[in-house]
mmCIF file of C-alpha atoms in Angstrom:
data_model
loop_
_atom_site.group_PDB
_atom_site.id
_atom_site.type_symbol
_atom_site.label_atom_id
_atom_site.label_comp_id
_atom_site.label_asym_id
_atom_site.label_seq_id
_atom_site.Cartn_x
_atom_site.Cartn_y
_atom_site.Cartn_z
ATOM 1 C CA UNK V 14 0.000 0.000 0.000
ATOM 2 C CA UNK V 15 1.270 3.732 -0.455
ATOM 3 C CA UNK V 16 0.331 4.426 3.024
ATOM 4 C CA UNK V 17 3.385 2.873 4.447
ATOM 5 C CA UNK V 18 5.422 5.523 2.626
ATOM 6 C CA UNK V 19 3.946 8.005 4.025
ATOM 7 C CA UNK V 20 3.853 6.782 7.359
ATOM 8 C CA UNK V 21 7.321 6.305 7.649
ATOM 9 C CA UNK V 22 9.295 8.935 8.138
ATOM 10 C CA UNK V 23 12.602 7.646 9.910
ATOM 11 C CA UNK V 24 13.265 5.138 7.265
ATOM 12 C CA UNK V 25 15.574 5.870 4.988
ATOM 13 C CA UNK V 26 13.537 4.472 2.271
ATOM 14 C CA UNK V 27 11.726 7.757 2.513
ATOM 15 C CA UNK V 28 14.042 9.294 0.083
ATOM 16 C CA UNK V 29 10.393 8.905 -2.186
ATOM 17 C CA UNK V 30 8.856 12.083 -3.141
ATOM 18 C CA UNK V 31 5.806 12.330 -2.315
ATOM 19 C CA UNK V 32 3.135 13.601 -4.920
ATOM 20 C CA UNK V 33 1.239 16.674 -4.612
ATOM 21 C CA UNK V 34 -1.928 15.047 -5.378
ATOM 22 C CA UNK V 35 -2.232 12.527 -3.207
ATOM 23 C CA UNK V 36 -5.109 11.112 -4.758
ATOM 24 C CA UNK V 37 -4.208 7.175 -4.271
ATOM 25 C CA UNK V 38 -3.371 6.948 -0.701
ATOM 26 C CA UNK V 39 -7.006 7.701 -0.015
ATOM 27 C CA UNK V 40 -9.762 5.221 -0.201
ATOM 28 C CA UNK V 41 -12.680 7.077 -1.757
ATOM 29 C CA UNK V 42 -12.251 9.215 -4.853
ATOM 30 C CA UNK V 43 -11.303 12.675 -4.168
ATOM 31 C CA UNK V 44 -12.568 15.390 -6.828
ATOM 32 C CA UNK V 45 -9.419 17.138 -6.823
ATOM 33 C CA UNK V 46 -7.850 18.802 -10.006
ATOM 34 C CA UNK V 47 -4.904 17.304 -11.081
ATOM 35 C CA UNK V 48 -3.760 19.997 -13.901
ATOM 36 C CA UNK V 49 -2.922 23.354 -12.657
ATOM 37 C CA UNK V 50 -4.782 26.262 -15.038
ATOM 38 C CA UNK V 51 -2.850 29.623 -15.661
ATOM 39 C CA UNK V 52 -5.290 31.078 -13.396
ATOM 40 C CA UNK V 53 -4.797 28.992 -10.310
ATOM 41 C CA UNK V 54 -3.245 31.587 -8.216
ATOM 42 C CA UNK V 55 -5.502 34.454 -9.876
ATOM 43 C CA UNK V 56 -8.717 35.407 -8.020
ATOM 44 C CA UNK V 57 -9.098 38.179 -10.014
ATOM 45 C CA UNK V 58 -9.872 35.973 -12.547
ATOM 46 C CA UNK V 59 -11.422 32.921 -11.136
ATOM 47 C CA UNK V 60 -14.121 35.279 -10.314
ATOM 48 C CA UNK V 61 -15.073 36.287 -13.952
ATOM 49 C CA UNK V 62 -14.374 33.343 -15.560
ATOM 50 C CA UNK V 63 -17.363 31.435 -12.773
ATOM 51 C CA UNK V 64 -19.743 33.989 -14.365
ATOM 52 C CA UNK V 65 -20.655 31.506 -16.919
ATOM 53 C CA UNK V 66 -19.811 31.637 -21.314
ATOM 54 C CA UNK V 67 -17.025 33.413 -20.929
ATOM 55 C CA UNK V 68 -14.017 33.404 -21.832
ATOM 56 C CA UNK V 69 -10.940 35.332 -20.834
ATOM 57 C CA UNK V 70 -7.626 35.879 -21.999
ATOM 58 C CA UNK V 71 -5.053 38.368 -20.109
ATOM 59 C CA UNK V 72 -1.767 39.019 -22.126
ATOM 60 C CA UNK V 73 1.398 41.686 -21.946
ATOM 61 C CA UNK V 74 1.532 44.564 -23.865
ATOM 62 C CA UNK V 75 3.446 42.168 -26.191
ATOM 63 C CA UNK V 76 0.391 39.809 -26.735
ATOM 64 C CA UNK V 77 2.052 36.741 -25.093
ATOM 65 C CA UNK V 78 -0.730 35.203 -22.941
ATOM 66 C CA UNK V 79 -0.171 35.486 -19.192
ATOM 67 C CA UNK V 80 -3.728 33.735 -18.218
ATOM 68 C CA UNK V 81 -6.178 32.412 -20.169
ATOM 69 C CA UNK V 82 -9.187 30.266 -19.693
ATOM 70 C CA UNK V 83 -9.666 28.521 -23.121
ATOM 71 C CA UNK V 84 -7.742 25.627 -23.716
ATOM 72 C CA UNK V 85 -4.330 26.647 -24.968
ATOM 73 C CA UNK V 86 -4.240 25.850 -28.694
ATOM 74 C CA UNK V 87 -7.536 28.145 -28.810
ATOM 75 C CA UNK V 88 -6.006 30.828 -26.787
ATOM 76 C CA UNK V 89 -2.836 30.910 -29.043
ATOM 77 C CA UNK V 90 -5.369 31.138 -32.097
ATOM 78 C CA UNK V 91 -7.293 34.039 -30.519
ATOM 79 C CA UNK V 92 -4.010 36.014 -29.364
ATOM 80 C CA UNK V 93 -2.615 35.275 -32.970
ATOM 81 C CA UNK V 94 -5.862 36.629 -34.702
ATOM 82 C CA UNK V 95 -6.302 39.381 -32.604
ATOM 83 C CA UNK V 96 -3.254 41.269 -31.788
ATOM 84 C CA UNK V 97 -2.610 42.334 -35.283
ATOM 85 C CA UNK V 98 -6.196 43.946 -35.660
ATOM 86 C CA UNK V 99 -5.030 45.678 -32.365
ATOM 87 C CA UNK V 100 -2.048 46.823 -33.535
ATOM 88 C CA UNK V 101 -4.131 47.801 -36.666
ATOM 89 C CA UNK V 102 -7.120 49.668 -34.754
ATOM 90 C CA UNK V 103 -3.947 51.241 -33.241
ATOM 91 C CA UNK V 104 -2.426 52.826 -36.114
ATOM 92 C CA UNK V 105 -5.883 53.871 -37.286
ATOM 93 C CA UNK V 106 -6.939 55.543 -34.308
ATOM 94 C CA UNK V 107 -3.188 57.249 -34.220
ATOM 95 C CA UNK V 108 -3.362 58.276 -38.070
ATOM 96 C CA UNK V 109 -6.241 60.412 -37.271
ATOM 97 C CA UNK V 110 -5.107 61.882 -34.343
ATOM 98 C CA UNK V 111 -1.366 61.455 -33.219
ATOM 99 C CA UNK V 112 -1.964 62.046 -29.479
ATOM 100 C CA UNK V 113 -4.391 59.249 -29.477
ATOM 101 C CA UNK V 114 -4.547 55.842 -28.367
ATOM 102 C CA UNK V 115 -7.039 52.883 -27.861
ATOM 103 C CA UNK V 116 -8.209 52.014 -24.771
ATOM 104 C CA UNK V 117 -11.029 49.209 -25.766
ATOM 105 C CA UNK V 118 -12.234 47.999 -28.472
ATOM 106 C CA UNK V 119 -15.716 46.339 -28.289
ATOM 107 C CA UNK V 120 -17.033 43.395 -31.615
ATOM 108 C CA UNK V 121 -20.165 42.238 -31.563
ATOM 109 C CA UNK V 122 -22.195 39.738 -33.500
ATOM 110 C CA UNK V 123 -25.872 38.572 -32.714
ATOM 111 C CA UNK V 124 -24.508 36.004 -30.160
ATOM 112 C CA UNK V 125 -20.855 36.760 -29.374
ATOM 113 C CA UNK V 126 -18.730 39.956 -28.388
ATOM 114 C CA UNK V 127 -15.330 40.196 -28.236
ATOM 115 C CA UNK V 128 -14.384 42.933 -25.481
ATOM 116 C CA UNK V 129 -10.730 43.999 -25.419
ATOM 117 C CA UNK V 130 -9.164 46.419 -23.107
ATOM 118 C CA UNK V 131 -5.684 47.522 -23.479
ATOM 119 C CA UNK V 132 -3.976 49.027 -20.505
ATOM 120 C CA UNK V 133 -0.440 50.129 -20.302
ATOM 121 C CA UNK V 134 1.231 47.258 -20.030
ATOM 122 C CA UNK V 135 -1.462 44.371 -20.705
ATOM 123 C CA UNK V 136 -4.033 43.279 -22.968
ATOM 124 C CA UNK V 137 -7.190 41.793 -21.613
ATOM 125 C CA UNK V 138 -9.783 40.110 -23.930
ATOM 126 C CA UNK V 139 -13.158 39.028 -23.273
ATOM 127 C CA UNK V 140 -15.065 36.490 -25.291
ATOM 128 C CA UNK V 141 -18.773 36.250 -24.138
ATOM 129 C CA UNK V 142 -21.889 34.999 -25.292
ATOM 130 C CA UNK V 143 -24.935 37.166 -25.711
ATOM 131 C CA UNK V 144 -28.285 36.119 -24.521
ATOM 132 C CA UNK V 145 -31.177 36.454 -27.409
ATOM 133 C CA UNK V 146 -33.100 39.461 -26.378
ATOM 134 C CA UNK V 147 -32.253 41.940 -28.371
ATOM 135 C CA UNK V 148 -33.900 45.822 -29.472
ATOM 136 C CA UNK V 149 -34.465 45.468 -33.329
ATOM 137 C CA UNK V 150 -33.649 48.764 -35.305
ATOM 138 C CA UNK V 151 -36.310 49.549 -37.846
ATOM 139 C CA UNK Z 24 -31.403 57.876 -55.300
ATOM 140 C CA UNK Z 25 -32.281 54.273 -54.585
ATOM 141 C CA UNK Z 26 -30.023 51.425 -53.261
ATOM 142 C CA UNK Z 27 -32.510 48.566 -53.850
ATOM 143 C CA UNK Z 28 -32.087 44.502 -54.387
ATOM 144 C CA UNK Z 29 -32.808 42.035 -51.725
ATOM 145 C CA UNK Z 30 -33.675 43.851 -48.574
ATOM 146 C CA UNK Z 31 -33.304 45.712 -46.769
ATOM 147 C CA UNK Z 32 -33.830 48.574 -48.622
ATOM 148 C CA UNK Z 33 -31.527 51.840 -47.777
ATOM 149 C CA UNK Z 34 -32.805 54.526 -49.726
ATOM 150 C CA UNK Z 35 -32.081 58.143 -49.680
ATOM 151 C CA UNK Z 36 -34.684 58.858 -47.174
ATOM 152 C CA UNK Z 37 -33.593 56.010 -44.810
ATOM 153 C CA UNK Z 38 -30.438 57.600 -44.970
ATOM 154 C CA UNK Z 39 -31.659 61.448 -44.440
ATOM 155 C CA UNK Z 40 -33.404 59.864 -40.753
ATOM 156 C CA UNK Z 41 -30.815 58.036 -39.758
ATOM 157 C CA UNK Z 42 -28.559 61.075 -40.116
ATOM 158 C CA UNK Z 43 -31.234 62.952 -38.516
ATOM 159 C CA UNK Z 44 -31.819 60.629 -35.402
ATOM 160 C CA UNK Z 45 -28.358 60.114 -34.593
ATOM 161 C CA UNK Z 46 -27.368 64.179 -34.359
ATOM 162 C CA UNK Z 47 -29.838 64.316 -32.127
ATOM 163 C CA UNK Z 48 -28.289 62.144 -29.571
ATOM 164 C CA UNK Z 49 -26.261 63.871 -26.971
ATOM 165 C CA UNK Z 50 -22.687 63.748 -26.925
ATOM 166 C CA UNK Z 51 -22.548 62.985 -30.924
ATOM 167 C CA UNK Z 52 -19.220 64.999 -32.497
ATOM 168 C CA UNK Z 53 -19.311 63.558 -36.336
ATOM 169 C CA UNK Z 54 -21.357 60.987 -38.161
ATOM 170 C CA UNK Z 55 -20.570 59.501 -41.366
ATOM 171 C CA UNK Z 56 -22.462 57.686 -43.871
ATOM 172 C CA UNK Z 57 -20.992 54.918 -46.103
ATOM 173 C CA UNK Z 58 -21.892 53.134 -49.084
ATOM 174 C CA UNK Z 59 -21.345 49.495 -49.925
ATOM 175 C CA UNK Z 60 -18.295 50.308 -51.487
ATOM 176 C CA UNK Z 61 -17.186 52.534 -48.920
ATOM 177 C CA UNK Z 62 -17.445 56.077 -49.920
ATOM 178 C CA UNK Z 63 -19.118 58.488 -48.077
ATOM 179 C CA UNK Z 64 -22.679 59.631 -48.152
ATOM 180 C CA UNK Z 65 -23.269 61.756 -46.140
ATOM 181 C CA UNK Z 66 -21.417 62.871 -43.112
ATOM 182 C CA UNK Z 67 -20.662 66.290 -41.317
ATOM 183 C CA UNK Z 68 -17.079 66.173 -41.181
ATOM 184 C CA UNK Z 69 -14.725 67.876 -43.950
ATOM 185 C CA UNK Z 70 -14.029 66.182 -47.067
ATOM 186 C CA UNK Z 71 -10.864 64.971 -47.034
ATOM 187 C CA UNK Z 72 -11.209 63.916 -42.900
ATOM 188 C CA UNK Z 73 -14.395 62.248 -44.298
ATOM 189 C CA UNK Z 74 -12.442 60.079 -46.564
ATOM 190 C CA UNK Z 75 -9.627 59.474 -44.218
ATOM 191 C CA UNK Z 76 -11.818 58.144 -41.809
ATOM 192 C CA UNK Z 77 -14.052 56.352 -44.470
ATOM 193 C CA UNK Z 78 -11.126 54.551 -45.869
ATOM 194 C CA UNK Z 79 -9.246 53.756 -42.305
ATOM 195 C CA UNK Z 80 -12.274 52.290 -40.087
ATOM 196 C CA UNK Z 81 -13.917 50.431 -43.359
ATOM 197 C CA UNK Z 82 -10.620 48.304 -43.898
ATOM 198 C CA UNK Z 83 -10.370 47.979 -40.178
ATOM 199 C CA UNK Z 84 -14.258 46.541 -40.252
ATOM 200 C CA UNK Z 85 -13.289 44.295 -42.803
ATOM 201 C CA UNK Z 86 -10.309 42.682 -40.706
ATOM 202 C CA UNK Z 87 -12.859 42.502 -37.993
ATOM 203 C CA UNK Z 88 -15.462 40.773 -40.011
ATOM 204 C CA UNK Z 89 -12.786 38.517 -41.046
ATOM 205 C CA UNK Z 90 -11.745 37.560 -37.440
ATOM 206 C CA UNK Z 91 -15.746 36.738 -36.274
ATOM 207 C CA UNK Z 92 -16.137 34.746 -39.010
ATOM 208 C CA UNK Z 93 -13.299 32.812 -37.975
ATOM 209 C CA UNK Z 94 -14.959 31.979 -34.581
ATOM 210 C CA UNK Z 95 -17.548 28.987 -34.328
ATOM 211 C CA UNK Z 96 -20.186 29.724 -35.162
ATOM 212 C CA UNK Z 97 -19.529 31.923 -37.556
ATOM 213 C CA UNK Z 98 -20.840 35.578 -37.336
ATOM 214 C CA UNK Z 99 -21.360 38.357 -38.763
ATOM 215 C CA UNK Z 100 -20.290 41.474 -37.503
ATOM 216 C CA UNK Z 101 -23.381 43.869 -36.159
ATOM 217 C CA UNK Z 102 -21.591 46.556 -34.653
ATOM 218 C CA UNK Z 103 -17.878 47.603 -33.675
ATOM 219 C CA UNK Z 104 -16.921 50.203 -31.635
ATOM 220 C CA UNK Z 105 -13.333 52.089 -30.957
ATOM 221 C CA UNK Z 106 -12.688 53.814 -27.394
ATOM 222 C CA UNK Z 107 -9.573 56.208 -27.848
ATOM 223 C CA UNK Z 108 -8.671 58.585 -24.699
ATOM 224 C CA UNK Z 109 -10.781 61.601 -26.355
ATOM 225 C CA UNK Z 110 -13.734 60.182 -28.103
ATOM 226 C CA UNK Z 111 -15.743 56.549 -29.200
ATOM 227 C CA UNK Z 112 -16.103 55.515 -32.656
ATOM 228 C CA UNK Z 113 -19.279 53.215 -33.463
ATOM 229 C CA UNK Z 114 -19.126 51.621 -36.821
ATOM 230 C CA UNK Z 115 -22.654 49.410 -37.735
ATOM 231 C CA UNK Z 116 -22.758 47.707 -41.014
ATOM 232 C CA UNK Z 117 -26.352 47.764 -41.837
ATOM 233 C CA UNK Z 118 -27.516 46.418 -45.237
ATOM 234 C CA UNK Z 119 -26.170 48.342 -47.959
ATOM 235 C CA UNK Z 120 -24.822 51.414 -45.553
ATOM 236 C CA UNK Z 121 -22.355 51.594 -42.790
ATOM 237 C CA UNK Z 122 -23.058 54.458 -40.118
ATOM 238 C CA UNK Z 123 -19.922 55.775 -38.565
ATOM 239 C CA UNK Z 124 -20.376 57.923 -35.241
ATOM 240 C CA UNK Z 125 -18.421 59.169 -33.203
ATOM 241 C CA UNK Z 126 -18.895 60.733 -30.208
ATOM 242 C CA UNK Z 127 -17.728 61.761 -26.997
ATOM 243 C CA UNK Z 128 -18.105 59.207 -24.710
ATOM 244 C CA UNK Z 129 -18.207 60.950 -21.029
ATOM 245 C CA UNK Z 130 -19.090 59.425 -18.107
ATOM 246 C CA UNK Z 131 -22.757 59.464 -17.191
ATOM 247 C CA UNK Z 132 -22.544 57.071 -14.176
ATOM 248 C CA UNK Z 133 -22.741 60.161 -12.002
ATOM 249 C CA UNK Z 134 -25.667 61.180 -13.753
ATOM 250 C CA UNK Z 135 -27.856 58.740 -13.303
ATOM 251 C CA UNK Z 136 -28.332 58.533 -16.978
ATOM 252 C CA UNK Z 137 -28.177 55.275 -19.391
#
């Protein structure tokens, strides 16, 4: 049984690591997580990701992803289809005006928006889902 | 002059109330008026600004389009807006037109006003 290892402390045989999740040495099944997400540390956003159909990506001003709670392959496809139109809605915003700069930049579709919010030195994107209810323009 | 095929249809008075509705908004600085292919309708900026801006937010619309249709399902793109540090940009495809507003977007939390 693993139990013994753990028990024993004095024995030399103890040299064992023992595992972070220590989900065999107990007898009933434990729900605990065994992959660690970006966010694990991140209340910030544990909190708005629990809101439900959304999804949310937090990179540096560089677009590398920091957190993200898509799987990763997706969040590598967003990041590498959306910084360039930032960088784009960038230069358009500074053609017109050269003291200018983006702060957010908002996409919407019937069901989906894409929020993005660029601070100084990050890049946070939102990907939610709209409910149907919606004014119709005549 | 009419714009019609399949609907909807965006004809020259559609265009004459939308222009009207929207400067009657508060906070509205400029609003510009596209056709399909882009050039502007009607708009109160200059000339040449009008053009600049035409040009510059329809290609950035495009690259937008192009990134919701990459999401699943794909989408099409009902309205896009631009917050710089002095003003908002709203840019709606809409049939055969695109509206382009911008205005200044303050805060009216304090106000109590939506």
């Amino acid at each position: 049984m693993g139990d013994s290892r753990l028990h024993s402390t004095a024995s030399a045989s103890s040299a064992h690591q023992l595992t972070p999740t220590p989900r065999k040495s107990h007898g009933h099944s434990q729900k605990e997580v065994p992959r660690e997400k970006s966010y694990d540390g991140d209340t910030f956003i544990k909190h708005f990701s629990s809101r439900g159909a959304r999804e949310i990506i937090v990179t540096d001003s560089h677009g590398k992803p920091l957190r993200w709670t898509v799987p990763t392959k997706r969040c590598n496809l967003y990041v590498s289809m959306l910084k360039p139109l930032v960088t784009m809605a960038r230069n358009v915003v500074r053609d017109l005006d050269p003291s200018d700069d983006v702060t957010f930049l908002r996409m919407r579709s019937e069901s989906r928006e894409v929020l993005i919010t660029l601070g100084s030195d990050f890049i946070l994107i939102v990907i939610q889902n709209l409910r149907h209810k919606r004014h119709d323009r005549t | 002059m009419q714009q019609d095929e399949a609907e909807p249809k965006r004809t020259q008075r559609y265009v004459d109330e939308v222009y009207r509705r929207v400067l009657e908004k508060p906070d509205v600085e400029d609003i510009l008026i596209l056709n399909r292919s882009g050039v502007p309708v009607k708009t109160t900026m200059e000339r040449d600004i009008a053009l600049q801006n035409a040009c510059l937010y329809d290609n950035f619309r495009e690259k937008c389009q192009v990134f919701m249709n990459k999401l699943e399902p794909p989408q099409a793109l009902t309205m896009l807006r631009v917050r710089t540090k002095q003003h908002e940009v709203i840019i709606t495809p809409d049939g055969k037109i695109t509206v382009l507003v911008v205005q200044n977007a303050r805060d009216t939390a304090s106000l109590n006003t939506v």
